[in-house]
Amino acid sequence: MTATAEAPPAAREDQKLWLIFTGLMLGMLVAALDQTIVSTALPTIVGDLGGLNHLSWVVTAYLLASTVSTPLWGKLGDLVGRKTLFQASIVIFLIGSALCGIAQNMPQLIAFRGLQGLGGGGLMVLSQAIIGDVVPPRERGRYTGLFGAVFGVTSVAGPLLGGFFVDNLSWRWVFYINLPIGAVALVVIAIALHTDNIRGKPSIDYWGIVLLAGATTCLVLLSTFGGSTYPWLSAEIFGLGIAAAVLLALFVMVERKAAEPVLPLHLFGQPIFRITSAIGFVVGFAMMGALSFLPLFMQVVNGASATESGLRLLPMMLGLLVSSIGSGQLITRRGRYKIFPILGTAVMAVGMFLLSRMDEYTTTAASSLYMLVFGLGLGLVMQVIVLAVQNSVDYKDLGVATSGATFFRSIGGSFGAAIFGSIFNAQLTENLKDAAEQGLQLPPGVDPKAAASSPAELDKLPPETHQGFIHAYAESLQTVFLIAAAIIVVAFLLSFLLKEIPLRKSTGTDVLDAYRPASRTSVQEVERAMTQLAHRENGWTRYERMIERAGLEISVPCAYGLVQLDNFGPISDTDLAKKLHEPLPSVQKYAAQLVDAGQAAFDPKGRLAVTAPGKDIVERLVEARRELLGEVIADLSPEQHAELTALLGKLARLTTDTPRDHLVDEGERRGA
């Protein structure tokens, strides 16, 4: 079936890609939104369901489940294919959201939040990995930039939406809002994304999964409870730390022998993965730890309402949107990325230092400028390190590398929130002591920690005490922000160690994308690697790219059938169906379309053969394939040029003619 004349192949491909991206971004949106939207609804939830002593677990359960499951989703995506897993994670997330909305008590809500987090972890990782499947690294910047912008939007929109639903509908709508958005994402991905599931029975690293999940759980609980529920030097915190160390040691032992390790240790031998993981951990540590205090600063020090404090974060969101999208466009245009983490961490450090200068006298305009600066820096870093990792690893490790980058950033955020919380509490206690020596006296029965975390409690203080407390509070936060700025400087220094590899112009699903520079000294090694990896290639996507490159108006099934007919013809439709292992009606359907288009014809013996116009199309397809392969190894040694040219011609025809993808039958299933 020939393509319609409504749009050229390149335009149709671009439209399909943006449709896929829309589905992925909607999935990431609901997952990121649920990290922040619950915060403003928590007091109302406790008032309805009770269970004040379990309040923190409503947030912790989601964070824990999403963090623990991140490496698992990434590895399973590499083993069994990402489309089905992404759809499964949406379904799990939506079921968890619906159950959270109908929860009748706090234990139910906590359990359902864990289920929701399990799906959310898959949405966060797989959405970024799927972009790696369908978009070449050179073009990926514009999309990863928008992913980074989603985080900025949700950081502000989450608390605002949570407050709106609580004030105007019900706290249950905090969870129900996910259902229509997630349903749209599910439908869009089902329609637009076409990827092949990996055939064969995967080897699952069950022991690795259990040990990594156990170690991560201990680390998250340690960072969550340390300094708040239990003192840092308590037996409970020491126990969690020892358990985490033992489980991590066992995990390393198991991963050395696992056939398909859930987090391959060889990734840590890759310099770019090591550096980006370290940068992600440090940035997550400083960002999540320090910025969690900004809304409280505005409420306690500036006297803003919960909604107003959310709105005052808009400059930071604006800065993140501008720099994230802008850097993505520049990366796509220039093909270079190293400069952005360097500039981004430097600007972040400056922005955090400016935030450390805020006090009770700082104007709204000044604080908005400080947050704008910080947001501009943050947008230059967040998604660029994911792009750098994806560009540096073999395609078979795309999922685990993406999940690794997300995993270390999440762990960093957990530790940052806990440690900065402890620093703030210790500093506030010290500052209040100093203030007491200068005459400040808190009324009997007033808990400084309660007043520091609740503007309502703070308003109960007498005016003279109120002002002194605010000053001590502001000074405490200045210390937190100043330490965070120093920590970001560590990320700035690490950014200089990030090695830059030119961004590839083709996706990891192409046969040559897993080819690494180590093989470049031998044409035979290049051929061996390319031929071996060709068997994992997505045939439908390959033909779409060939058609687009050749500038042809022809459907994938017809292009595939024409190439095979050129290979086997003249041949009867019955024999061709047997050769291709396709149903005879499918072969006859597309054969008739080729005949109608003048690209094939029946000879006097009733055999089908390619005509001169059809032969021209075949040669254009083969040449397009050769060009696509050539782009990947265009930077190889000039002295090997003649040999490589012959090799490309050989591989172009080989990987075009191979009738193993069953594209005609796939065209039937897709209604092509």
XYZ file of C-alpha atoms in Angstrom:
672
model
C 0.000 0.000 0.000
C 1.523 3.328 -1.015
C 1.594 6.164 1.445
C -0.899 8.976 1.109
C 0.157 12.284 -0.380
C -1.036 14.288 2.609
C 2.428 14.646 4.115
C 5.960 13.662 3.086
C 7.614 10.772 4.972
C 9.833 13.094 7.033
C 6.821 15.101 8.219
C 4.871 11.966 9.087
C 7.847 10.571 10.978
C 8.210 13.815 12.920
C 4.493 13.836 13.758
C 4.666 10.248 14.990
C 7.731 11.006 17.076
C 6.044 13.954 18.773
C 2.995 11.776 19.435
C 5.217 9.190 21.117
C 6.952 11.917 23.079
C 3.601 13.320 24.250
C 2.628 9.925 25.676
C 5.987 9.546 27.407
C 5.883 13.049 28.860
C 2.348 12.546 30.207
C 3.546 9.386 31.950
C 6.514 11.183 33.470
C 4.279 14.124 34.406
C 1.954 12.116 36.661
C 4.882 10.243 38.242
C 6.789 13.456 39.019
C 3.615 15.257 40.111
C 2.883 12.671 42.783
C 6.192 13.398 44.468
C 4.955 16.906 45.401
C 1.169 17.129 45.049
C 0.450 15.271 48.295
C 2.385 17.667 50.534
C -0.294 20.364 50.840
C -3.048 17.776 51.290
C -1.433 15.907 54.188
C -3.073 17.878 57.040
C -6.514 17.348 55.497
C -5.823 13.649 54.903
C -4.855 13.182 58.551
C -7.988 15.031 59.645
C -10.113 12.636 57.577
C -8.325 9.304 58.050
C -6.459 9.867 61.329
C -3.070 8.233 61.904
C -1.011 11.349 62.569
C 1.925 9.239 63.796
C 2.123 7.570 60.355
C 1.869 10.803 58.372
C 5.435 10.786 57.009
C 4.914 7.332 55.523
C 2.441 8.731 52.986
C 5.423 10.437 51.334
C 8.072 7.870 52.285
C 6.134 4.897 50.859
C 6.023 6.471 47.392
C 9.656 7.603 47.509
C 10.845 4.221 48.757
C 8.934 2.134 46.188
C 9.910 4.337 43.241
C 13.596 4.445 44.230
C 13.864 0.723 44.951
C 12.164 -0.273 41.692
C 14.159 2.089 39.454
C 17.055 -0.313 38.611
C 14.611 -3.201 38.166
C 12.516 -1.373 35.565
C 15.645 -0.317 33.699
C 17.082 -3.832 33.504
C 13.807 -5.534 32.606
C 13.355 -3.006 29.810
C 16.708 -4.099 28.358
C 15.738 -7.763 28.655
C 12.124 -7.929 27.467
C 11.460 -4.644 25.655
C 10.304 -1.282 26.995
C 6.901 -0.629 25.409
C 5.067 -3.400 27.249
C 6.791 -2.540 30.524
C 5.946 1.141 30.155
C 2.299 0.259 29.602
C 2.427 -2.054 32.634
C 3.925 0.694 34.800
C 1.117 3.065 33.726
C -1.495 0.457 34.671
C 0.170 -0.197 38.054
C 0.377 3.535 38.724
C -3.271 4.107 37.796
C -4.477 1.196 39.926
C -2.448 2.589 42.842
C -3.900 6.069 42.259
C -7.485 4.789 42.184
C -6.937 2.770 45.378
C -5.337 5.783 47.115
C -8.423 7.804 46.209
C -10.778 5.312 47.880
C -8.546 4.512 50.888
C -10.511 4.388 54.135
C -7.671 4.509 56.654
C -4.012 5.455 56.894
C -2.507 1.919 56.571
C -4.472 1.423 53.335
C -3.314 4.752 51.949
C 0.332 4.002 52.788
C 0.145 0.569 51.124
C -1.518 1.986 48.012
C 1.054 4.800 47.856
C 3.729 2.095 47.737
C 1.956 0.458 44.787
C 1.687 3.845 43.129
C 5.415 4.426 43.657
C 6.221 1.070 42.079
C 4.516 2.182 38.876
C 5.945 5.683 39.176
C 9.501 4.339 39.210
C 8.846 2.598 35.893
C 7.329 5.720 34.355
C 10.314 7.877 35.301
C 12.957 5.489 33.958
C 11.274 3.916 30.940
C 10.041 7.218 29.488
C 13.649 8.440 29.267
C 14.947 5.094 28.004
C 12.295 4.860 25.260
C 13.386 8.243 23.942
C 16.799 6.596 23.634
C 15.160 3.894 21.495
C 13.488 6.200 18.990
C 15.626 9.376 18.897
C 19.340 9.544 17.986
C 21.560 11.135 20.692
C 22.318 14.071 18.381
C 18.576 14.886 18.201
C 17.760 13.805 21.759
C 18.690 17.075 23.458
C 15.491 18.853 22.447
C 13.402 16.063 23.991
C 15.421 15.517 27.177
C 15.308 19.285 27.692
C 11.533 19.122 27.805
C 11.702 16.189 30.220
C 13.809 18.364 32.496
C 11.203 21.093 32.195
C 8.541 18.665 33.450
C 10.377 18.370 36.779
C 10.415 22.143 37.103
C 6.714 22.442 36.367
C 5.716 19.706 38.810
C 7.838 21.158 41.625
C 5.600 24.223 41.560
C 2.363 22.863 40.092
C 2.233 19.938 42.546
C 1.708 21.927 45.757
C -0.564 24.408 43.942
C -2.811 21.671 42.523
C -2.842 19.871 45.868
C -4.021 23.025 47.616
C -6.632 23.706 44.928
C -8.150 20.226 45.170
C -8.222 20.337 48.968
C -9.889 23.760 49.003
C -12.407 23.193 46.192
C -13.033 19.445 45.790
C -11.549 16.771 48.048
C -8.097 15.489 48.955
C -9.016 12.323 47.052
C -8.772 14.269 43.786
C -5.046 14.574 44.443
C -4.970 10.941 43.280
C -7.966 10.855 40.925
C -6.395 13.517 38.675
C -3.847 10.899 37.574
C -6.511 8.657 36.019
C -7.475 10.686 32.916
C -3.893 11.832 32.266
C -2.518 8.314 32.621
C -5.285 6.862 30.456
C -4.420 9.283 27.642
C -0.739 8.338 27.930
C -1.645 4.648 27.759
C -3.715 5.078 24.602
C -1.156 7.310 22.872
C 1.724 4.894 23.530
C -0.355 1.908 22.390
C -1.135 3.632 19.090
C 2.080 5.487 18.294
C 4.974 3.431 19.678
C 5.998 0.402 17.633
C 8.930 -1.544 19.044
C 9.761 -5.226 18.919
C 9.770 -7.158 22.169
C 12.985 -9.095 22.595
C 12.455 -12.736 21.791
C 13.615 -15.568 24.002
C 13.372 -16.260 27.713
C 15.184 -13.574 29.721
C 17.587 -14.472 32.501
C 16.307 -12.661 35.605
C 18.771 -11.766 38.352
C 16.418 -12.525 41.250
C 19.075 -12.459 43.979
C 20.477 -9.216 42.680
C 16.995 -7.670 42.666
C 16.299 -8.734 46.253
C 19.676 -7.605 47.604
C 19.636 -4.244 45.816
C 16.045 -3.606 46.897
C 16.951 -4.464 50.499
C 20.040 -2.245 50.526
C 18.169 0.655 48.922
C 15.318 0.294 51.414
C 17.760 0.495 54.315
C 19.453 3.569 52.847
C 16.179 5.395 52.194
C 14.817 4.572 55.654
C 18.124 5.595 57.239
C 18.019 8.959 55.490
C 14.309 9.416 56.227
C 14.368 8.543 59.932
C 17.855 9.823 60.781
C 17.730 13.013 62.804
C 13.929 13.066 62.899
C 12.274 9.869 64.129
C 15.535 8.567 65.618
C 18.795 10.341 66.550
C 21.632 9.830 64.069
C 23.654 7.969 66.709
C 20.779 5.696 67.764
C 20.873 1.890 67.537
C 18.105 1.932 64.915
C 20.069 4.167 62.514
C 23.291 2.226 63.101
C 21.384 -1.001 62.447
C 20.024 0.299 59.148
C 23.506 1.442 58.108
C 25.112 -1.907 58.929
C 22.320 -3.791 57.140
C 22.737 -1.601 54.052
C 26.523 -2.209 54.004
C 26.126 -5.989 54.354
C 23.440 -6.173 51.660
C 25.528 -4.047 49.278
C 28.554 -6.310 49.817
C 26.435 -9.384 49.068
C 24.963 -7.591 46.047
C 28.434 -6.986 44.577
C 29.334 -10.655 45.079
C 26.165 -11.831 43.360
C 26.451 -9.373 40.462
C 29.943 -10.615 39.599
C 28.473 -14.021 38.714
C 24.994 -13.106 37.422
C 24.279 -13.773 33.740
C 22.162 -10.607 33.434
C 22.950 -8.440 36.493
C 20.237 -5.967 37.474
C 22.906 -3.227 37.797
C 25.938 -4.418 35.788
C 29.176 -3.732 37.623
C 31.006 -3.103 34.348
C 29.094 0.187 34.097
C 31.105 1.475 37.046
C 34.238 0.848 35.018
C 32.897 3.304 32.435
C 34.211 6.808 33.283
C 31.169 8.705 31.990
C 28.755 6.563 34.008
C 30.840 7.017 37.165
C 31.122 10.785 36.803
C 27.484 11.392 35.841
C 26.313 9.185 38.724
C 28.458 11.196 41.124
C 27.220 14.497 39.686
C 23.617 13.280 39.881
C 24.051 12.219 43.512
C 25.623 15.544 44.525
C 23.100 17.656 42.607
C 20.197 15.628 44.023
C 21.693 15.949 47.503
C 21.977 19.728 47.334
C 18.829 20.402 45.322
C 16.303 18.224 47.170
C 17.880 18.906 50.542
C 17.998 22.679 50.366
C 15.033 23.525 48.151
C 12.599 21.640 50.369
C 13.061 24.560 52.820
C 12.186 27.338 50.374
C 8.372 27.144 50.754
C 8.722 27.109 54.552
C 11.093 30.066 54.412
C 8.486 32.069 52.548
C 5.687 31.013 54.877
C 7.571 31.452 58.157
C 9.911 34.355 57.392
C 7.865 36.256 54.787
C 4.431 35.362 56.155
C 3.176 33.991 52.793
C 0.301 31.530 52.577
C 0.816 28.005 51.255
C -0.522 29.001 47.837
C 1.529 32.203 47.752
C 4.710 30.329 48.639
C 4.081 28.021 45.703
C 3.534 30.947 43.356
C 6.757 32.566 44.549
C 8.639 29.545 43.202
C 7.564 30.442 39.657
C 10.815 32.319 38.844
C 12.802 29.160 39.589
C 10.472 27.154 37.347
C 10.794 29.777 34.615
C 14.580 29.658 34.778
C 14.566 25.869 34.638
C 12.180 25.842 31.656
C 14.242 28.348 29.678
C 17.630 26.740 30.292
C 16.430 23.140 30.011
C 14.685 23.660 26.678
C 17.320 26.076 25.391
C 20.252 23.791 26.249
C 18.449 20.901 24.597
C 18.117 22.869 21.378
C 21.776 23.910 21.483
C 22.939 20.349 22.114
C 20.909 19.149 19.122
C 22.362 21.913 16.950
C 26.008 21.618 18.031
C 26.265 17.985 19.109
C 28.253 18.893 22.247
C 27.147 18.649 25.864
C 30.078 18.905 28.331
C 29.930 22.671 28.707
C 26.369 22.599 30.027
C 26.968 20.672 33.302
C 29.999 22.888 33.944
C 28.047 26.100 33.406
C 24.961 24.684 35.108
C 26.674 23.670 38.354
C 28.529 26.995 38.447
C 25.283 28.955 38.055
C 23.561 26.682 40.598
C 26.306 27.370 43.135
C 25.949 31.124 42.573
C 22.163 30.875 42.875
C 22.379 28.862 46.090
C 24.886 31.326 47.532
C 22.474 34.172 46.746
C 19.708 32.239 48.504
C 21.964 31.972 51.552
C 21.944 35.787 51.755
C 18.146 35.961 52.222
C 16.727 37.111 55.537
C 13.508 38.602 56.875
C 14.255 41.894 55.096
C 14.866 40.459 51.615
C 12.367 41.801 49.072
C 10.229 39.570 46.870
C 11.985 40.928 43.764
C 15.415 40.005 45.147
C 14.411 36.491 46.231
C 12.740 35.954 42.831
C 15.996 36.910 41.101
C 17.970 34.497 43.283
C 15.585 31.632 42.492
C 15.659 32.498 38.781
C 19.457 32.171 38.798
C 19.298 28.828 40.568
C 16.630 27.539 38.168
C 18.708 28.559 35.151
C 21.625 26.505 36.478
C 19.504 23.512 37.371
C 18.020 23.305 33.877
C 21.507 23.039 32.370
C 22.362 19.935 34.394
C 19.450 17.626 35.153
C 18.763 15.923 31.822
C 22.145 16.531 30.188
C 23.815 13.950 32.425
C 21.185 11.371 31.382
C 21.897 12.164 27.732
C 25.661 11.793 28.302
C 25.172 8.364 29.883
C 22.860 7.133 27.131
C 25.314 8.253 24.462
C 28.246 6.449 26.074
C 26.905 2.942 26.767
C 26.116 -0.019 24.548
C 22.500 -0.201 23.446
C 21.988 -3.384 25.468
C 22.705 -1.328 28.620
C 20.556 1.680 27.700
C 17.852 0.906 30.280
C 20.126 0.112 33.230
C 22.322 3.133 32.489
C 19.287 5.435 32.411
C 17.889 3.923 35.594
C 21.326 4.197 37.222
C 21.445 7.946 36.584
C 17.942 8.341 38.048
C 18.698 5.997 40.951
C 21.749 7.889 42.227
C 19.973 11.232 41.931
C 17.056 9.875 44.003
C 19.359 8.440 46.667
C 21.197 11.762 46.795
C 17.915 13.597 47.264
C 16.896 11.296 50.126
C 20.160 11.844 51.974
C 20.118 15.571 51.266
C 16.652 16.053 52.720
C 17.596 14.166 55.887
C 21.029 15.670 56.470
C 20.002 19.249 55.728
C 17.013 18.731 58.008
C 19.366 17.767 60.814
C 21.663 20.710 60.050
C 18.712 23.088 60.140
C 17.358 21.733 63.438
C 20.788 21.885 65.085
C 21.418 25.395 63.799
C 17.980 26.614 64.873
C 18.548 25.261 68.381
C 21.917 27.019 68.540
C 20.530 30.300 67.205
C 17.628 30.238 69.651
C 20.086 29.734 72.507
C 22.031 32.772 71.335
C 18.790 34.735 71.029
C 17.740 33.661 74.536
C 21.005 35.034 75.903
C 20.078 38.338 74.295
C 16.640 38.375 75.899
C 14.420 36.266 73.626
C 12.104 34.019 75.650
C 9.685 31.493 74.147
C 6.381 31.141 76.053
C 6.086 28.011 78.228
C 4.971 24.925 76.319
C 6.050 26.208 72.885
C 8.049 23.641 70.919
C 10.615 25.400 68.671
C 10.479 22.562 66.114
C 6.693 22.783 65.900
C 6.845 26.555 65.449
C 9.558 26.148 62.794
C 7.450 23.761 60.704
C 4.020 25.331 61.190
C 3.187 28.964 60.404
C -0.020 28.500 62.417
C 1.999 27.671 65.547
C 4.325 30.578 64.838
C 1.417 33.016 64.720
C 0.587 32.123 68.339
C 3.821 33.709 69.545
C 3.735 37.221 71.055
C 4.896 39.963 68.625
C 8.232 40.588 70.355
C 9.023 36.861 70.461
C 7.741 36.351 66.918
C 10.301 38.723 65.382
C 13.218 37.202 67.282
C 12.183 33.696 66.285
C 11.918 34.676 62.602
C 15.427 36.118 62.707
C 16.828 32.909 64.242
C 14.914 30.873 61.647
C 16.282 32.916 58.731
C 19.848 32.634 60.022
C 19.453 28.850 60.304
C 18.307 28.571 56.707
C 21.186 30.771 55.580
C 23.530 28.121 56.954
C 21.659 25.354 55.133
C 21.794 27.179 51.796
C 25.463 28.108 52.243
C 26.458 24.480 52.889
C 24.370 23.427 49.873
C 26.266 25.950 47.715
C 29.575 24.439 48.852
C 28.330 20.952 47.986
C 27.294 22.094 44.498
C 30.871 23.290 43.992
C 31.858 19.607 44.300
C 29.533 18.837 41.379
C 31.103 21.748 39.469
C 34.575 20.231 39.909
C 33.309 16.782 38.930
C 31.854 18.238 35.717
C 35.356 18.975 34.429
C 36.100 15.232 34.624
C 33.160 14.388 32.370
C 34.480 13.017 29.102
C 32.653 14.189 25.989
C 31.872 11.729 23.209
C 30.395 13.250 20.028
C 26.676 12.571 19.951
C 25.699 9.842 17.511
C 23.293 10.629 14.689
C 21.442 7.315 14.824
C 19.552 5.462 17.528
C 20.781 2.505 19.518
C 18.430 0.254 17.570
C 20.596 0.722 14.502
C 23.016 -2.070 13.864
C 26.132 0.073 14.312
C 25.150 2.046 17.387
C 26.495 -0.500 19.849
C 29.828 -0.375 18.061
C 32.455 1.202 20.290
C 35.778 2.900 19.488
C 37.739 -0.066 20.840
C 36.834 -1.995 17.681
C 38.053 0.667 15.279
C 41.482 -0.795 14.582
C 40.114 -3.746 12.658
C 37.638 -3.780 9.802
C 37.021 -7.450 10.557
C 36.110 -6.578 14.143
C 33.760 -3.856 12.913
C 32.065 -6.284 10.553
C 31.764 -8.938 13.257
C 30.223 -6.510 15.758
C 27.792 -5.042 13.218
C 26.665 -8.412 11.880
C 26.131 -9.793 15.375
C 24.108 -6.811 16.529
C 22.000 -6.724 13.349
C 19.907 -9.540 14.730
C 18.550 -7.274 17.484
C 17.510 -4.525 15.111
C 13.883 -3.381 14.855
C 13.057 -4.051 11.197
C 10.016 -1.803 10.991
C 11.942 1.208 12.297
C 14.857 0.429 9.985
C 12.646 0.511 6.901
C 10.923 3.697 8.055
C 14.304 5.412 8.278
C 15.398 4.047 4.902
C 12.194 5.309 3.257
C 12.573 8.723 4.847
C 16.244 9.001 3.820
C 15.435 7.940 0.239
C 12.555 10.449 0.027
C 10.101 7.785 -1.142
C 6.296 7.677 -0.941
C 5.845 3.995 -0.116
C 4.610 2.037 2.882
C 6.929 -0.132 4.955
C 5.255 -3.457 3.951
C 5.443 -2.540 0.259
C 9.086 -1.441 0.533
C 9.975 -4.649 2.334
C 8.050 -6.771 -0.174
C 9.698 -5.023 -3.122
C 13.197 -5.654 -1.744
C 12.406 -9.326 -1.139
C 10.870 -9.667 -4.589
C 14.036 -8.241 -6.105
C 15.982 -10.821 -4.116
C 13.881 -13.901 -4.967
C 12.040 -13.013 -8.183
C 10.738 -13.829 -10.663
C 8.646 -15.974 -8.317
C 5.028 -16.952 -7.821
C 3.113 -15.343 -4.966
C 2.688 -18.783 -3.372
C 6.428 -19.475 -3.387
C 7.175 -15.938 -2.175
C 4.833 -16.414 0.775
C 6.710 -19.595 1.693
C 10.076 -17.866 1.374
C 8.984 -15.036 3.656
C 7.033 -17.262 6.054
C 4.032 -14.974 5.610
C 0.320 -15.743 5.037
C -0.505 -15.944 1.328
C -3.367 -13.360 1.584
C -0.955 -10.790 3.022
C 1.577 -11.353 0.249
C -1.144 -11.176 -2.417
C -2.524 -7.945 -0.924
C 0.779 -6.081 -1.092
C 1.766 -7.692 -4.390
C -1.408 -6.246 -5.921
C -0.484 -2.799 -4.573
C 3.001 -3.062 -6.117
C 1.522 -4.108 -9.453
C -0.986 -1.227 -9.356
C 1.867 1.201 -8.688
C 3.848 -0.156 -11.648
C 6.663 -1.326 -9.382
C 6.113 -5.043 -10.064
C 4.463 -7.101 -12.806
C 3.507 -10.690 -13.635
C 5.424 -12.381 -16.475
C 3.787 -14.749 -19.025
C 4.362 -17.677 -16.634
C 2.402 -15.928 -13.862
C 5.484 -15.130 -11.836
C 5.929 -11.809 -10.055
C 9.011 -9.715 -10.891
C 10.323 -6.220 -10.158
C 9.888 -3.650 -12.951
C 12.401 -0.946 -13.845
C 10.680 1.662 -11.593
C 10.596 -0.918 -8.804
C 14.291 -1.693 -9.271
C 15.054 2.015 -8.961
C 13.213 2.113 -5.626
C 15.155 -0.929 -4.382
C 18.488 0.683 -5.243
C 17.443 3.934 -3.556
C 16.514 1.978 -0.414
C 19.842 0.139 -0.393
C 21.736 3.392 -0.928
C 19.780 5.019 1.909
C 20.707 2.114 4.152
C 24.362 2.473 3.168
C 24.270 6.199 4.010
C 22.710 5.556 7.419
C 25.357 2.963 8.235
C 28.089 5.243 6.915
C 27.092 8.082 9.245
C 27.900 5.950 12.261
C 31.475 5.105 11.210
C 32.216 8.291 9.291
C 34.977 9.189 11.754
C 37.028 6.005 11.301
C 40.615 5.995 10.059
C 41.042 7.362 6.489
C 43.440 4.566 5.537
C 40.597 2.085 5.973
C 38.211 4.038 3.776
C 38.252 1.693 0.767
C 37.690 -1.425 2.861
C 34.949 0.235 4.890
C 33.181 1.459 1.760
C 33.010 -2.123 0.470
C 31.892 -3.320 3.896
C 29.082 -0.766 4.042
C 27.822 -1.805 0.640
C 27.827 -5.435 1.707
C 26.062 -4.795 5.001
C 23.560 -2.370 3.476
C 22.294 -5.020 1.080
C 22.520 -7.804 3.676
C 20.494 -6.010 6.354
C 17.999 -4.798 3.729
C 17.388 -8.167 2.125
C 17.161 -10.347 5.241
C 13.525 -11.604 5.390
C 13.500 -12.209 9.152
C 11.363 -9.356 10.449
C 7.960 -10.530 9.138
C 7.121 -6.981 8.144
C 4.288 -7.881 5.812
C 2.461 -9.647 8.593
C 3.254 -6.754 10.934
C 1.772 -4.404 8.389
C -1.424 -6.431 8.526
C -1.560 -6.167 12.309
C -1.030 -2.406 12.185
C -3.557 -1.909 9.454
C -0.914 -0.520 7.093
